[in-house]
Amino acid sequence: MERVAEERTSARFGNAREPAGEEASSRRPARPELEANERWITAAIFALTVAYLWIFRRYTSMEPDEGIVLEGAQRILRGEVLYRDFFSYFTPGSYYSLALLFKIFGSSFLVARTALVFFGGVYSAVGYLLARRVCSRASAIFVSALVMLTTLPYRFEVLHNWDSTLWACLAVYCAVRWLESPRWTWAFATGSLAALTCLFEQSKGAGLVLGLGAGLMAIAFLDRQRSLWNGTITLGLAIGMAWPFLATVAYFGAQHSLSVMVADWFWPLHHYSLANHVPYGYQNWSDATRHLLFGGGSLMVRAITILAISPCFLVPALPLAAVGLLIYWVIQMLREAEPRTVAAHYVLVCGALSGLLLSVVIGRADIIHFMYLMPLFALVLGWMIDGQDIPGQLFRQVKPIFIAYTAVAFLMFVAPMLLRALNAREQIQTRRGVVHVPVPDTVVEYIQAHVAAGEKILVYPYLPLYYYLTDTTSPTHYEYFQPGMHTPQQAEEMLEEITAAHVPVVLFEASFWQKIPTSWPGTPLSAIVRDPVADYIQHEYRACKILNSPDEWKFLFMVRKDLACP
């Protein structure tokens, strides 16, 4: 009977679009799940996204960050325990979920990348369902298409950022369902997914919890007629929030690593932000890249270039717009416009987006971290394209121009990503499967030819993906070292472990220091001047071969001085 009532309510209020000039408060958000054709559209969006992202599965340019979770999951499969046996300042979700995936399907690069494909399908489907509640069908499809084309292709890598975004998307969706149908099951699901977001990335999870909590409390305070809370719902939310943390504490307590786990979780508060602090919307462009983009060519070429990269500046503006909309819709609720279901929807979603914005600003506010949250931030773009609930006559007048700009700019933005994957014809047979690269990589081939699987080598300072692809292992508690973020004490610990292990081979990136001014501009000079690990490597090892990665970074294959070069 309750479902029939929902369907009648949806048929009466949710799916009838009002004329553009009428007030937004005269209607209610749609519930697309209640209509068969909307469910089919959602399924089609999921399938189309999976098909599109399938193109990117094998492509890599050997980015430094990707191997962190891959090699960590591999360590877990070898019997090591996170925090106790190897260091990470991430919460444990990504490591153990990927280890479980490897346990079931086998440890390979393709298995991990295929999981990303399905994440992308969920991003697009959830984006459509959330946008469709307050937007026309065409606008909601537009949002899901943008998410499909831009989000994962921008950085198609196995990272903790993507699965934490998955849980955040599902948490926001369940919170919206809770707002629409106040039941303990939706509260339990919201709490569980928010807690999982914390356990996959603590800063994103904390921002999400803060944003959703503020939105829900604002709605409860401003709309006393809405019954969001009762004893059963509150208990469901509390249990949902608690059980993931209780399970995590029980596991690491049984492994005698609870105290070190807590210390590692809070480690970023003291060490992460100094080297990783960047201006809002920072683009990570080197001087050479800026010169390539803006330093040459005709005026027409520069104009086209600016149009193609303009989404890099638009995306960081979307969560700021969400903050403005949050204020606007809170004011609308204070004015007691009836009914207030649309206002409540926007307050909840904009509250979540504002909390996620805070997590980015506190961590690293560069374009990459905004793109990690594009599945949710793109909702703002959908609202603007639809335009029905955006206040002001001026915006309605410029809306056709804005829609045309958005379509052209984002198509130009995504084209190089697709072409890069399609044109990567170089294949490398790694010990974790075949990968495609844009230009030849001599590192993997040389290591596999001269180092046996399972052997210990040191990749220093920062490209743990080579450990995973070559099936070699680090002799230390660390997969990588970032000057200025990792501490001098950790450098000394690494040095002690390297010395004790008598590591025969070192893969040393001699060009790493060129990346620091662009990637980590806040790095203190003192962290660069003195590097005891690099000094030890240069003193105790000799170079045998210069190797190149696809991004043209130089690596020295080095052996201990008492050993002969292969």
Coordinates of C-alpha atoms in Angstrom, one line a residue, residues 222-543:
L222 CA 13.4 24.6 9.2
D223 CA 10.6 22.1 8.3
R224 CA 9.0 21.0 11.5
Q225 CA 6.2 19.3 9.6
R226 CA 8.6 16.8 8.1
S227 CA 9.2 13.7 10.2
L228 CA 12.8 12.8 9.5
W229 CA 13.6 11.5 12.9
N230 CA 12.2 9.1 15.4
G231 CA 13.6 6.5 17.7
T232 CA 13.7 3.8 15.1
I233 CA 15.3 6.0 12.4
T234 CA 17.9 7.3 14.8
L235 CA 18.8 3.8 15.9
G236 CA 19.1 2.7 12.3
L237 CA 21.4 5.6 11.5
A238 CA 23.6 5.0 14.6
I239 CA 23.9 1.2 13.8
G240 CA 24.7 2.0 10.2
M241 CA 27.5 4.4 11.2
A242 CA 28.9 2.1 13.9
W243 CA 29.2 -1.3 12.4
P244 CA 31.9 -0.6 9.8
F245 CA 34.1 1.0 12.4
L246 CA 33.4 -1.7 15.0
A247 CA 34.4 -4.4 12.5
T248 CA 37.6 -2.5 11.6
V249 CA 38.5 -2.0 15.2
A250 CA 37.9 -5.6 16.0
Y251 CA 40.1 -6.8 13.1
F252 CA 43.1 -4.6 13.7
G253 CA 42.7 -5.1 17.5
A254 CA 43.0 -8.9 16.8
Q255 CA 46.1 -8.2 14.7
H256 CA 47.7 -6.2 17.6
S257 CA 47.9 -3.1 15.4
L258 CA 45.1 -0.9 16.7
S259 CA 47.3 1.9 18.1
V260 CA 49.4 2.2 15.0
M261 CA 46.3 2.2 12.9
V262 CA 44.9 5.2 14.8
A263 CA 48.3 6.9 14.6
D264 CA 48.4 6.4 10.8
W265 CA 44.9 7.7 10.3
F266 CA 45.7 11.0 12.0
W267 CA 49.2 11.2 10.5
P268 CA 48.0 13.5 7.6
L269 CA 46.9 16.1 10.1
H270 CA 50.5 16.8 10.9
H271 CA 52.4 15.9 7.7
Y272 CA 50.2 16.0 4.6
S273 CA 49.2 19.5 4.0
L274 CA 52.6 21.3 4.1
A275 CA 54.0 19.8 0.9
N276 CA 50.6 19.2 -0.7
H277 CA 49.2 22.7 -0.1
V278 CA 48.3 24.4 -3.4
P279 CA 46.1 27.3 -4.5
Y280 CA 42.4 26.7 -5.0
G281 CA 41.9 24.9 -8.4
Y282 CA 45.6 24.4 -9.0
Q283 CA 46.2 22.9 -12.4
N284 CA 49.5 21.0 -11.8
W285 CA 51.0 22.4 -15.0
S286 CA 54.7 22.6 -15.5
D287 CA 56.3 25.7 -17.1
A288 CA 56.8 23.6 -20.3
T289 CA 53.1 22.7 -20.3
R290 CA 52.0 26.3 -19.8
H291 CA 54.3 27.4 -22.6
L292 CA 52.9 24.7 -24.9
L293 CA 49.3 25.7 -24.1
F294 CA 49.6 29.5 -24.2
G295 CA 53.0 30.4 -25.5
G296 CA 52.7 29.8 -29.2
G297 CA 50.4 29.5 -32.1
S298 CA 48.0 32.0 -33.7
L299 CA 45.2 33.8 -31.9
M300 CA 42.7 31.3 -33.2
V301 CA 44.8 28.3 -31.9
R302 CA 45.1 30.0 -28.5
A303 CA 41.3 30.6 -28.4
I304 CA 40.6 27.0 -29.2
T305 CA 43.1 25.8 -26.6
I306 CA 41.5 28.0 -23.9
L307 CA 38.1 26.7 -24.8
A308 CA 39.3 23.1 -24.6
I309 CA 40.9 23.5 -21.2
S310 CA 38.3 25.8 -19.7
P311 CA 36.5 22.9 -17.9
C312 CA 39.6 22.7 -15.7
F313 CA 38.5 26.1 -14.3
L314 CA 34.8 25.5 -14.4
V315 CA 34.8 22.3 -12.4
P316 CA 36.3 23.9 -9.3
A317 CA 33.7 26.6 -9.5
L318 CA 30.8 24.1 -9.3
P319 CA 31.1 23.3 -5.5
L320 CA 31.3 27.1 -4.8
A321 CA 28.1 27.5 -6.7
A322 CA 26.6 24.7 -4.5
V323 CA 27.5 26.7 -1.4
G324 CA 25.7 29.7 -2.8
L325 CA 22.7 27.6 -3.7
L326 CA 22.7 26.1 -0.2
I327 CA 22.4 29.6 1.3
Y328 CA 19.7 30.5 -1.2
W329 CA 17.5 27.4 -0.5
V330 CA 17.9 27.8 3.3
I331 CA 16.6 31.3 2.9
Q332 CA 13.7 29.9 0.8
M333 CA 12.9 27.5 3.6
L334 CA 13.1 30.3 6.2
R335 CA 10.5 32.2 4.2
E336 CA 8.2 29.1 4.5
A337 CA 7.3 28.8 0.9
E338 CA 4.8 25.9 0.6
P339 CA 5.4 23.1 -0.3
R340 CA 9.1 23.0 0.6
T341 CA 10.1 19.6 -0.8
V342 CA 12.2 21.0 -3.6
A343 CA 14.0 23.4 -1.2
A344 CA 14.7 20.5 1.2
H345 CA 16.1 18.4 -1.6
Y346 CA 18.5 21.2 -2.6
V347 CA 19.5 21.9 1.0
L348 CA 20.4 18.2 1.6
V349 CA 22.4 17.8 -1.6
C350 CA 24.1 21.2 -1.5
G351 CA 25.0 20.5 2.2
A352 CA 26.7 17.2 1.1
L353 CA 28.5 19.0 -1.7
S354 CA 29.7 21.8 0.6
G355 CA 31.0 19.2 3.1
L356 CA 32.9 17.5 0.3
L357 CA 34.3 20.8 -0.9
L358 CA 35.6 21.4 2.6
S359 CA 37.4 18.0 2.5
V360 CA 39.1 19.0 -0.7
V361 CA 40.1 22.5 0.5
I362 CA 41.6 21.1 3.7
G363 CA 43.5 18.4 1.8
R364 CA 44.7 19.3 -1.7
A365 CA 42.5 21.7 -3.7
D366 CA 44.0 21.0 -7.2
I367 CA 41.9 20.1 -10.3
I368 CA 42.6 16.4 -9.8
H369 CA 40.9 16.2 -6.5
F370 CA 37.9 18.1 -7.8
M371 CA 37.7 15.7 -10.7
Y372 CA 37.6 12.8 -8.2
L373 CA 34.2 14.2 -7.0
M374 CA 32.9 15.1 -10.5
P375 CA 30.0 12.5 -10.2
L376 CA 28.5 14.7 -7.5
F377 CA 29.8 18.2 -8.4
A378 CA 28.3 17.6 -12.0
L379 CA 24.8 17.9 -10.4
V380 CA 25.3 21.6 -10.1
L381 CA 26.1 21.8 -13.8
G382 CA 22.9 19.8 -14.5
W383 CA 20.8 22.2 -12.4
M384 CA 22.3 25.1 -14.3
I385 CA 21.6 23.5 -17.7
D386 CA 18.1 22.8 -16.7
G387 CA 17.8 26.3 -15.3
Q388 CA 14.4 25.9 -13.7
D389 CA 15.5 26.3 -10.1
I390 CA 18.4 28.8 -10.7
P391 CA 17.2 32.2 -9.5
G392 CA 17.5 35.4 -11.6
Q393 CA 16.3 36.4 -15.0
L394 CA 19.8 37.1 -16.2
F395 CA 20.7 33.4 -16.0
R396 CA 17.6 32.4 -18.0
Q397 CA 18.7 34.8 -20.7
V398 CA 22.2 33.5 -21.0
K399 CA 21.3 29.8 -20.5
P400 CA 21.3 28.9 -24.2
I401 CA 24.8 30.3 -24.6
F402 CA 25.9 28.5 -21.4
I403 CA 24.5 25.2 -22.7
A404 CA 26.2 25.5 -26.0
Y405 CA 29.5 26.4 -24.3
T406 CA 29.3 23.5 -21.9
A407 CA 28.6 21.0 -24.7
V408 CA 31.4 22.2 -26.9
A409 CA 34.0 22.8 -24.2
F410 CA 33.6 19.4 -22.5
L411 CA 33.6 17.5 -25.8
M412 CA 36.9 19.2 -26.7
F413 CA 38.1 18.5 -23.2
V414 CA 37.5 14.8 -23.4
A415 CA 38.6 14.2 -26.9
P416 CA 42.4 14.0 -26.1
M417 CA 41.7 11.5 -23.3
L418 CA 39.9 9.1 -25.6
L419 CA 42.5 9.5 -28.4
R420 CA 45.3 8.9 -26.0
A421 CA 43.8 5.5 -25.0
L422 CA 42.9 4.6 -28.6
N423 CA 46.3 5.4 -30.0
A424 CA 48.4 3.7 -27.3
R425 CA 49.6 0.9 -29.5
E426 CA 52.7 -0.1 -27.6
Q427 CA 52.1 -3.2 -25.5
I428 CA 54.1 -4.4 -22.6
Q429 CA 53.8 -8.0 -21.3
T430 CA 54.1 -7.5 -17.5
R431 CA 53.9 -10.2 -14.8
R432 CA 50.5 -8.8 -14.0
G433 CA 49.1 -8.9 -17.6
V434 CA 49.4 -6.9 -20.8
V435 CA 49.3 -3.1 -20.6
H436 CA 49.1 -0.5 -23.3
V437 CA 51.4 2.6 -23.2
P438 CA 51.7 5.7 -25.4
V439 CA 55.4 5.2 -26.0
P440 CA 57.8 2.4 -25.2
D441 CA 58.6 1.7 -21.5
T442 CA 62.1 0.2 -21.1
V443 CA 61.9 -0.1 -17.3
V444 CA 59.4 -3.1 -16.9
E445 CA 61.1 -5.1 -19.7
Y446 CA 64.6 -4.6 -18.2
I447 CA 63.6 -5.4 -14.6
Q448 CA 61.7 -8.6 -15.7
A449 CA 64.7 -9.7 -17.7
H450 CA 67.2 -9.3 -14.8
V451 CA 65.2 -9.6 -11.5
A452 CA 63.2 -12.7 -10.6
A453 CA 59.6 -12.5 -9.5
G454 CA 59.2 -12.1 -5.8
E455 CA 62.7 -10.6 -5.4
K456 CA 63.2 -7.4 -3.3
I457 CA 64.3 -4.3 -5.1
L458 CA 64.1 -0.6 -4.1
V459 CA 62.1 1.7 -6.4
Y460 CA 63.1 5.2 -5.2
P461 CA 61.6 7.6 -4.5
Y462 CA 58.1 7.4 -6.0
L463 CA 56.7 4.9 -8.6
P464 CA 55.3 1.9 -6.8
L465 CA 53.5 0.7 -9.9
Y466 CA 56.7 -0.9 -11.0
Y467 CA 56.7 -3.1 -7.9
Y468 CA 53.3 -4.4 -8.8
L469 CA 53.7 -4.9 -12.6
T470 CA 57.1 -6.6 -12.2
D471 CA 56.0 -8.7 -9.2
T472 CA 58.8 -7.5 -7.1
T473 CA 58.6 -6.2 -3.5
S474 CA 59.9 -3.3 -1.4
P475 CA 62.4 -4.1 1.3
T476 CA 60.9 -1.4 3.6
H477 CA 57.6 -0.5 5.2
Y478 CA 57.1 2.1 2.4
E479 CA 56.1 1.8 -1.2
Y480 CA 57.3 5.3 -2.0
F481 CA 58.9 8.4 -0.4
Q482 CA 57.7 12.0 -0.9
P483 CA 60.2 14.6 0.4
G484 CA 58.5 17.2 2.6
M485 CA 55.5 14.9 3.4
H486 CA 57.2 11.8 4.7
T487 CA 59.3 12.8 7.8
P488 CA 63.1 12.7 8.3
Q489 CA 62.5 10.0 10.9
Q490 CA 60.7 7.9 8.2
A491 CA 63.7 8.4 5.8
E492 CA 66.0 7.2 8.5
E493 CA 63.8 4.1 9.1
M494 CA 63.9 3.4 5.4
L495 CA 67.6 3.7 5.4
E496 CA 68.0 1.2 8.3
E497 CA 65.7 -1.3 6.5
I498 CA 67.5 -1.0 3.2
T499 CA 70.9 -1.5 4.9
A500 CA 69.7 -4.5 6.8
A501 CA 68.2 -6.1 3.7
H502 CA 71.3 -5.8 1.6
V503 CA 69.1 -5.0 -1.4
P504 CA 70.9 -6.0 -4.6
V505 CA 69.0 -3.7 -7.1
V506 CA 67.8 -0.2 -6.9
L507 CA 65.6 1.6 -9.5
F508 CA 66.5 5.2 -8.9
E509 CA 64.6 8.0 -10.6
A510 CA 67.2 10.6 -11.2
S511 CA 64.7 13.1 -12.7
F512 CA 62.3 13.0 -9.7
W513 CA 63.4 16.3 -8.3
Q514 CA 62.1 18.0 -11.5
K515 CA 58.6 17.1 -10.5
I516 CA 58.6 18.7 -7.1
P517 CA 58.1 22.4 -8.1
T518 CA 55.0 21.5 -10.2
S519 CA 53.5 18.6 -8.2
W520 CA 54.3 19.7 -4.7
P521 CA 55.1 23.4 -4.8
G522 CA 54.8 23.7 -1.0
T523 CA 57.7 21.3 -0.3
P524 CA 60.2 22.9 2.0
L525 CA 63.7 23.4 0.5
S526 CA 65.3 21.7 3.5
A527 CA 63.5 18.4 2.5
I528 CA 65.0 18.5 -0.9
V529 CA 68.5 19.5 0.1
R530 CA 69.1 16.6 2.4
D531 CA 67.9 13.1 1.4
P532 CA 69.9 10.5 3.3
V533 CA 68.4 7.6 1.3
A534 CA 69.4 9.1 -2.0
D535 CA 72.9 9.8 -0.6
Y536 CA 73.2 6.2 0.5
I537 CA 72.1 4.9 -2.9
Q538 CA 74.7 7.0 -4.7
H539 CA 77.4 6.0 -2.3
E540 CA 76.7 2.2 -2.2
Y541 CA 75.3 1.5 -5.7
R542 CA 76.5 2.0 -9.2
A543 CA 74.4 2.7 -12.3

